[in-house]
DNA sequence: AAATGCCATTCCATATTGTGGATCAAATCT
DNA sequence: AGATTTGATCCACAATATGGAATGGCATTT
């Protein structure tokens, strides 16, 4: 499967760099120009890439948006949770987000943005590390001791901000605290100036399937209001869980 | 590029059917099981597919959502237009949509939904025919006579609803009317019970780059209010155009 | 106006790579 | 417990991808 792997390399490279000519692309991925061109031509013929007539550069086509939203929709979780996200945003005035666990990342499946100027920049489908986010720590708090250990073994905890938890012991303490409170707080650990409050969503088998969160500027999500936001997120997370057939 | 084409067939098939086992998949795409499995295994290793541990079925991974939203964002049009979509929705109370032309379809790049119960179901990245939608007819109205002729030659105009325009002459008249008014109306031509009003967005080179539209139930977008919605959409389309450097 | 340079595209002989029927393993159904 | 279905693995063969070089087209320069 050498050629397929090359094609996937090319797709990833174009996704990363945006728009590239054959020459640039071939030097970035390290394949000869001829090979690169053949693969790109095939992907373009199949409409997975588009070529800008002016610059002759290739970029990913809107087909990826089409496929991506189909994937999003196949989680029927999304359609069930959507109205709750909207209500939660309206009631609290802060952006509501829904994330799922995918390997060692949390992935944002959906969000409803508040209309405040200052916003955490979460893009749909964006991947964020577990140890540095509210939704991520929520997932981590449900792991067994062994699973957590394995996760830590394969993860380098980089300091995104001065407040990021980069120490296994501190993380363990934090997770214990989260289990006690039933919600997780991201206190400017991912992005300076942004706090996040998250709670778990369960399915009918009582499995943790998603994390619900509120995110906003530190000026609005203040330490005094953390409890309030925590309760709100927990409450809505339960409601979504119940819509999924969860019975406490 | 036989194997790459097969891989793309497989991706498309899974996108279409949702979640498939190797056997089903191989019969749908018509490749032997061994071949199918090898391609699927490679795609899974590269995280473009995920295998459900329980059913052992394969489905598209969230990577497509990630790539898709990246594509969406590379149109910086999206980020520029977003605040206007929101304002337009608030001011009119109806869902605002932004579509671009991609080959012979209009593709929804972004939308802000109203909170009315009855909604036109537009999914991000969804493709809709040009002849049966407001945004589509807006694009058609900018085509030269020859371009329109070519478009008609390769398009079968199927009647989505009793009101869909299926006749070239009627379409030509409609397009003339649109050019005069500066906005296009979709009068239940795509979906019964839904009307749409669209206007053109231009870039700094005065090229038509996108269409802005309002969509809503016939009970709210009534014939008497069409003029009002038309003016609103035109006004906001101009504002977005100006943000793109357009000078009238 | 001609030349230069840059880049995308096309070409083709070679051997590397994918092929797919058969087999094995495991899970699910009867 | 046996039967059946399905996913995973294997391997000899030949079809297919490879990639360096030549071609062609478009701009910018001299």
Short mmCIF file of N, CA and C in Angstrom, two decimals, chain A residues 101-213:
data_model
loop_
_atom_site.label_atom_id
_atom_site.label_comp_id
_atom_site.label_asym_id
_atom_site.label_seq_id
_atom_site.Cartn_x
_atom_site.Cartn_y
_atom_site.Cartn_z
N UNK A 101 -14.11 11.72 22.81
CA UNK A 101 -12.75 11.21 22.96
C UNK A 101 -12.38 10.45 21.70
N UNK A 102 -11.23 10.77 21.15
CA UNK A 102 -10.77 10.04 19.98
C UNK A 102 -9.28 9.78 20.18
N UNK A 103 -8.96 8.53 20.48
CA UNK A 103 -7.58 8.20 20.84
C UNK A 103 -7.15 9.07 22.03
N UNK A 104 -6.01 9.75 21.87
CA UNK A 104 -5.52 10.56 22.99
C UNK A 104 -5.84 12.04 22.87
N UNK A 105 -6.88 12.34 22.12
CA UNK A 105 -7.30 13.73 22.00
C UNK A 105 -8.78 13.86 22.27
N UNK A 106 -9.17 15.07 22.60
CA UNK A 106 -10.60 15.39 22.58
C UNK A 106 -10.86 16.10 21.25
N UNK A 107 -11.99 15.77 20.64
CA UNK A 107 -12.34 16.37 19.35
C UNK A 107 -13.68 17.09 19.49
N UNK A 108 -13.71 18.36 19.07
CA UNK A 108 -14.95 19.13 19.18
C UNK A 108 -15.93 18.71 18.08
N UNK A 109 -17.04 18.16 18.50
CA UNK A 109 -18.06 17.68 17.57
C UNK A 109 -19.05 18.77 17.20
N UNK A 110 -19.29 19.65 18.14
CA UNK A 110 -20.26 20.70 17.89
C UNK A 110 -20.04 21.82 18.89
N UNK A 111 -20.53 22.99 18.56
CA UNK A 111 -20.47 24.11 19.50
C UNK A 111 -21.51 25.16 19.13
N UNK A 112 -21.90 25.91 20.14
CA UNK A 112 -22.77 27.05 19.92
C UNK A 112 -22.07 28.23 20.56
N UNK A 113 -21.72 29.20 19.75
CA UNK A 113 -20.91 30.30 20.26
C UNK A 113 -21.75 31.41 20.86
N UNK A 114 -21.28 31.97 21.94
CA UNK A 114 -21.91 33.15 22.52
C UNK A 114 -21.56 34.31 21.59
N UNK A 115 -22.21 35.45 21.80
CA UNK A 115 -21.84 36.57 20.93
C UNK A 115 -20.92 37.56 21.62
N UNK A 116 -20.19 37.07 22.60
CA UNK A 116 -19.16 37.92 23.19
C UNK A 116 -18.02 38.07 22.19
N UNK A 117 -17.35 39.20 22.30
CA UNK A 117 -16.23 39.47 21.40
C UNK A 117 -15.13 38.45 21.63
N UNK A 118 -14.77 38.30 22.89
CA UNK A 118 -13.65 37.44 23.24
C UNK A 118 -14.10 35.98 23.28
N UNK A 119 -13.54 35.17 22.39
CA UNK A 119 -14.00 33.79 22.25
C UNK A 119 -12.82 32.84 22.24
N UNK A 120 -13.02 31.74 22.85
CA UNK A 120 -12.04 30.67 22.68
C UNK A 120 -12.21 30.19 21.25
N UNK A 121 -11.08 30.11 20.57
CA UNK A 121 -11.17 29.73 19.17
C UNK A 121 -11.20 28.21 19.04
N UNK A 122 -12.40 27.65 19.04
CA UNK A 122 -12.51 26.20 18.82
C UNK A 122 -13.12 25.96 17.46
N UNK A 123 -12.42 25.25 16.66
CA UNK A 123 -12.93 24.91 15.34
C UNK A 123 -13.55 23.52 15.42
N UNK A 124 -14.62 23.34 14.72
CA UNK A 124 -15.24 22.01 14.68
C UNK A 124 -14.22 21.00 14.20
N UNK A 125 -14.17 19.86 14.86
CA UNK A 125 -13.23 18.83 14.44
C UNK A 125 -11.83 19.06 14.97
N UNK A 126 -11.62 20.18 15.64
CA UNK A 126 -10.27 20.46 16.16
C UNK A 126 -9.93 19.47 17.28
N UNK A 127 -8.67 19.10 17.34
CA UNK A 127 -8.20 18.16 18.36
C UNK A 127 -7.45 18.93 19.44
N UNK A 128 -7.76 18.66 20.67
CA UNK A 128 -7.05 19.30 21.77
C UNK A 128 -6.55 18.24 22.74
N UNK A 129 -5.41 18.52 23.41
CA UNK A 129 -4.86 17.53 24.33
C UNK A 129 -5.74 17.34 25.56
N UNK A 130 -5.73 16.15 26.09
CA UNK A 130 -6.60 15.83 27.22
C UNK A 130 -6.17 16.51 28.52
N UNK A 131 -4.85 16.59 28.72
CA UNK A 131 -4.36 17.05 30.03
C UNK A 131 -4.51 18.57 30.22
N UNK A 132 -4.79 19.29 29.13
CA UNK A 132 -4.79 20.75 29.22
C UNK A 132 -6.16 21.39 28.99
N UNK A 133 -7.20 20.56 28.95
CA UNK A 133 -8.52 21.11 28.70
C UNK A 133 -9.55 20.55 29.67
N UNK A 134 -10.65 21.28 29.83
CA UNK A 134 -11.71 20.84 30.73
C UNK A 134 -12.32 19.54 30.24
N UNK A 135 -12.70 19.52 28.96
CA UNK A 135 -13.31 18.30 28.42
C UNK A 135 -12.33 17.13 28.49
N UNK A 136 -11.06 17.41 28.20
CA UNK A 136 -10.03 16.37 28.23
C UNK A 136 -9.85 15.78 29.62
N UNK A 137 -9.73 16.64 30.61
CA UNK A 137 -9.54 16.15 31.98
C UNK A 137 -10.76 15.37 32.46
N UNK A 138 -11.91 15.78 31.96
CA UNK A 138 -13.13 15.05 32.28
C UNK A 138 -13.01 13.59 31.80
N UNK A 139 -12.54 13.43 30.57
CA UNK A 139 -12.34 12.07 30.05
C UNK A 139 -11.28 11.33 30.86
N UNK A 140 -10.19 12.01 31.14
CA UNK A 140 -9.10 11.37 31.90
C UNK A 140 -9.58 10.91 33.27
N UNK A 141 -10.51 11.68 33.85
CA UNK A 141 -10.96 11.35 35.21
C UNK A 141 -11.74 10.04 35.24
N UNK A 142 -12.17 9.56 34.06
CA UNK A 142 -12.92 8.30 34.00
C UNK A 142 -12.04 7.11 33.69
N UNK A 143 -10.75 7.35 33.48
CA UNK A 143 -9.84 6.26 33.15
C UNK A 143 -9.45 5.47 34.40
N UNK A 144 -9.17 4.19 34.21
CA UNK A 144 -8.64 3.39 35.32
C UNK A 144 -7.20 3.83 35.58
N UNK A 145 -6.69 3.41 36.72
CA UNK A 145 -5.32 3.78 37.09
C UNK A 145 -4.34 3.35 36.00
N UNK A 146 -4.54 2.11 35.52
CA UNK A 146 -3.65 1.57 34.50
C UNK A 146 -3.77 2.35 33.18
N UNK A 147 -5.00 2.62 32.80
CA UNK A 147 -5.21 3.36 31.55
C UNK A 147 -4.56 4.74 31.62
N UNK A 148 -4.70 5.37 32.77
CA UNK A 148 -4.09 6.69 32.94
C UNK A 148 -2.57 6.61 32.82
N UNK A 149 -2.05 5.57 33.45
CA UNK A 149 -0.60 5.35 33.41
C UNK A 149 -0.12 5.17 31.97
N UNK A 150 -0.84 4.36 31.22
CA UNK A 150 -0.49 4.15 29.80
C UNK A 150 -0.57 5.45 29.02
N UNK A 151 -1.64 6.20 29.31
CA UNK A 151 -1.79 7.48 28.61
C UNK A 151 -0.61 8.39 28.91
N UNK A 152 -0.25 8.48 30.18
CA UNK A 152 0.87 9.35 30.56
C UNK A 152 2.18 8.90 29.92
N UNK A 153 2.32 7.58 29.79
CA UNK A 153 3.57 7.04 29.23
C UNK A 153 3.76 7.47 27.78
N UNK A 154 2.66 7.60 27.06
CA UNK A 154 2.81 7.94 25.65
C UNK A 154 2.55 9.42 25.36
N UNK A 155 2.40 10.21 26.40
CA UNK A 155 2.09 11.63 26.20
C UNK A 155 3.16 12.53 26.80
N UNK A 156 3.59 13.50 26.01
CA UNK A 156 4.49 14.53 26.54
C UNK A 156 3.63 15.71 26.94
N UNK A 157 3.65 16.06 28.21
CA UNK A 157 2.79 17.15 28.69
C UNK A 157 3.51 18.49 28.51
N UNK A 158 3.23 19.12 27.40
CA UNK A 158 3.87 20.41 27.11
C UNK A 158 3.09 21.53 27.78
N UNK A 159 3.79 22.54 28.25
CA UNK A 159 3.14 23.67 28.91
C UNK A 159 2.59 24.64 27.87
N UNK A 160 1.29 24.59 27.66
CA UNK A 160 0.66 25.51 26.72
C UNK A 160 0.67 26.93 27.27
N UNK A 161 0.46 27.01 28.56
CA UNK A 161 0.51 28.29 29.27
C UNK A 161 1.22 28.02 30.60
N UNK A 162 1.51 29.08 31.36
CA UNK A 162 2.16 28.85 32.68
C UNK A 162 1.31 27.98 33.61
N UNK A 163 0.00 27.93 33.37
CA UNK A 163 -0.87 27.18 34.27
C UNK A 163 -1.12 25.74 33.84
N UNK A 164 -0.66 25.36 32.69
CA UNK A 164 -0.86 23.99 32.22
C UNK A 164 -0.28 22.99 33.23
N UNK A 165 -1.03 21.93 33.47
CA UNK A 165 -0.54 20.87 34.36
C UNK A 165 0.45 20.02 33.58
N UNK A 166 1.69 19.97 34.05
CA UNK A 166 2.70 19.22 33.30
C UNK A 166 3.28 18.10 34.14
N UNK A 167 2.66 17.86 35.29
CA UNK A 167 3.22 16.91 36.24
C UNK A 167 2.18 15.82 36.54
N UNK A 168 2.61 14.58 36.46
CA UNK A 168 1.67 13.45 36.62
C UNK A 168 0.97 13.47 37.98
N UNK A 169 1.71 13.79 39.03
CA UNK A 169 1.12 13.82 40.37
C UNK A 169 0.05 14.90 40.50
N UNK A 170 0.38 16.08 39.99
CA UNK A 170 -0.60 17.16 40.03
C UNK A 170 -1.85 16.81 39.24
N UNK A 171 -1.62 16.13 38.13
CA UNK A 171 -2.76 15.72 37.31
C UNK A 171 -3.63 14.73 38.07
N UNK A 172 -3.00 13.78 38.74
CA UNK A 172 -3.75 12.79 39.51
C UNK A 172 -4.59 13.47 40.59
N UNK A 173 -4.01 14.44 41.29
CA UNK A 173 -4.76 15.18 42.31
C UNK A 173 -5.95 15.90 41.69
N UNK A 174 -5.66 16.54 40.55
CA UNK A 174 -6.71 17.28 39.84
C UNK A 174 -7.86 16.35 39.45
N UNK A 175 -7.51 15.15 38.97
CA UNK A 175 -8.54 14.21 38.52
C UNK A 175 -9.40 13.73 39.69
N UNK A 176 -8.75 13.54 40.84
CA UNK A 176 -9.49 13.13 42.04
C UNK A 176 -10.50 14.21 42.41
N UNK A 177 -10.04 15.44 42.33
CA UNK A 177 -10.90 16.60 42.62
C UNK A 177 -12.09 16.66 41.66
N UNK A 178 -11.79 16.37 40.39
CA UNK A 178 -12.83 16.38 39.35
C UNK A 178 -13.89 15.31 39.63
N UNK A 179 -13.42 14.11 40.00
CA UNK A 179 -14.36 13.02 40.32
C UNK A 179 -15.27 13.42 41.47
N UNK A 180 -14.71 14.16 42.43
CA UNK A 180 -15.48 14.59 43.60
C UNK A 180 -16.53 15.63 43.19
N UNK A 181 -16.09 16.60 42.40
CA UNK A 181 -16.98 17.71 42.04
C UNK A 181 -17.99 17.32 40.95
N UNK A 182 -17.59 16.39 40.09
CA UNK A 182 -18.48 16.02 38.99
C UNK A 182 -18.34 16.94 37.80
N UNK A 183 -17.44 17.92 37.91
CA UNK A 183 -17.14 18.74 36.73
C UNK A 183 -15.66 19.12 36.74
N UNK A 184 -15.15 19.46 35.58
CA UNK A 184 -13.73 19.81 35.45
C UNK A 184 -13.58 21.27 35.08
N UNK A 185 -12.53 21.88 35.60
CA UNK A 185 -12.27 23.29 35.29
C UNK A 185 -10.93 23.40 34.56
N UNK A 186 -10.95 24.12 33.47
CA UNK A 186 -9.70 24.44 32.79
C UNK A 186 -9.43 25.90 33.09
N UNK A 187 -8.46 26.12 33.96
CA UNK A 187 -8.16 27.46 34.45
C UNK A 187 -6.98 28.06 33.67
N UNK A 188 -7.26 28.53 32.49
CA UNK A 188 -6.24 29.11 31.60
C UNK A 188 -5.09 28.12 31.34
N UNK A 189 -5.44 26.85 31.21
CA UNK A 189 -4.39 25.85 31.03
C UNK A 189 -4.07 25.61 29.55
N UNK A 190 -5.03 25.95 28.71
CA UNK A 190 -4.84 25.73 27.28
C UNK A 190 -4.53 27.03 26.58
N UNK A 191 -5.21 28.07 27.03
CA UNK A 191 -5.12 29.37 26.37
C UNK A 191 -5.22 30.42 27.46
N UNK A 192 -4.30 31.35 27.45
CA UNK A 192 -4.36 32.38 28.49
C UNK A 192 -5.60 33.24 28.31
N UNK A 193 -6.24 33.53 29.44
CA UNK A 193 -7.43 34.39 29.38
C UNK A 193 -8.72 33.63 29.18
N UNK A 194 -8.61 32.31 29.02
CA UNK A 194 -9.82 31.51 28.78
C UNK A 194 -10.00 30.45 29.88
N UNK A 195 -11.18 30.45 30.48
CA UNK A 195 -11.51 29.37 31.40
C UNK A 195 -12.60 28.51 30.80
N UNK A 196 -12.66 27.28 31.28
CA UNK A 196 -13.56 26.29 30.72
C UNK A 196 -14.12 25.45 31.86
N UNK A 197 -15.38 25.08 31.75
CA UNK A 197 -15.99 24.20 32.76
C UNK A 197 -16.68 23.07 32.01
N UNK A 198 -16.36 21.81 32.39
CA UNK A 198 -16.87 20.68 31.61
C UNK A 198 -17.50 19.61 32.49
N UNK A 199 -18.45 18.88 31.91
CA UNK A 199 -19.07 17.75 32.61
C UNK A 199 -19.30 16.61 31.63
N UNK A 200 -19.53 15.42 32.19
CA UNK A 200 -19.60 14.21 31.37
C UNK A 200 -21.02 13.92 30.88
N UNK A 201 -21.09 13.41 29.66
CA UNK A 201 -22.36 12.94 29.11
C UNK A 201 -22.28 11.42 28.97
N UNK A 202 -23.31 10.72 29.46
CA UNK A 202 -23.32 9.25 29.42
C UNK A 202 -24.39 8.74 28.48
N UNK A 203 -24.16 7.56 27.93
CA UNK A 203 -25.20 6.95 27.09
C UNK A 203 -26.05 5.99 27.92
N UNK A 204 -26.93 5.26 27.25
CA UNK A 204 -27.87 4.37 27.95
C UNK A 204 -27.18 3.21 28.65
N UNK A 205 -25.93 2.93 28.25
CA UNK A 205 -25.15 1.88 28.91
C UNK A 205 -24.30 2.46 30.04
N UNK A 206 -24.56 3.72 30.34
CA UNK A 206 -23.82 4.46 31.36
C UNK A 206 -22.34 4.64 31.01
N UNK A 207 -22.05 4.53 29.72
CA UNK A 207 -20.67 4.76 29.30
C UNK A 207 -20.47 6.26 29.02
N UNK A 208 -19.31 6.79 29.38
CA UNK A 208 -19.05 8.20 29.08
C UNK A 208 -18.81 8.37 27.59
N UNK A 209 -19.68 9.08 26.91
CA UNK A 209 -19.56 9.19 25.45
C UNK A 209 -19.11 10.56 24.95
N UNK A 210 -19.30 11.57 25.80
CA UNK A 210 -18.94 12.92 25.36
C UNK A 210 -18.74 13.82 26.58
N UNK A 211 -18.15 14.95 26.34
CA UNK A 211 -18.04 15.94 27.41
C UNK A 211 -18.66 17.24 26.93
N UNK A 212 -19.41 17.84 27.81
CA UNK A 212 -20.08 19.10 27.52
C UNK A 212 -19.28 20.19 28.23
N UNK A 213 -19.07 21.32 27.59
CA UNK A 213 -18.32 22.37 28.28
C UNK A 213 -18.83 23.76 27.96
#
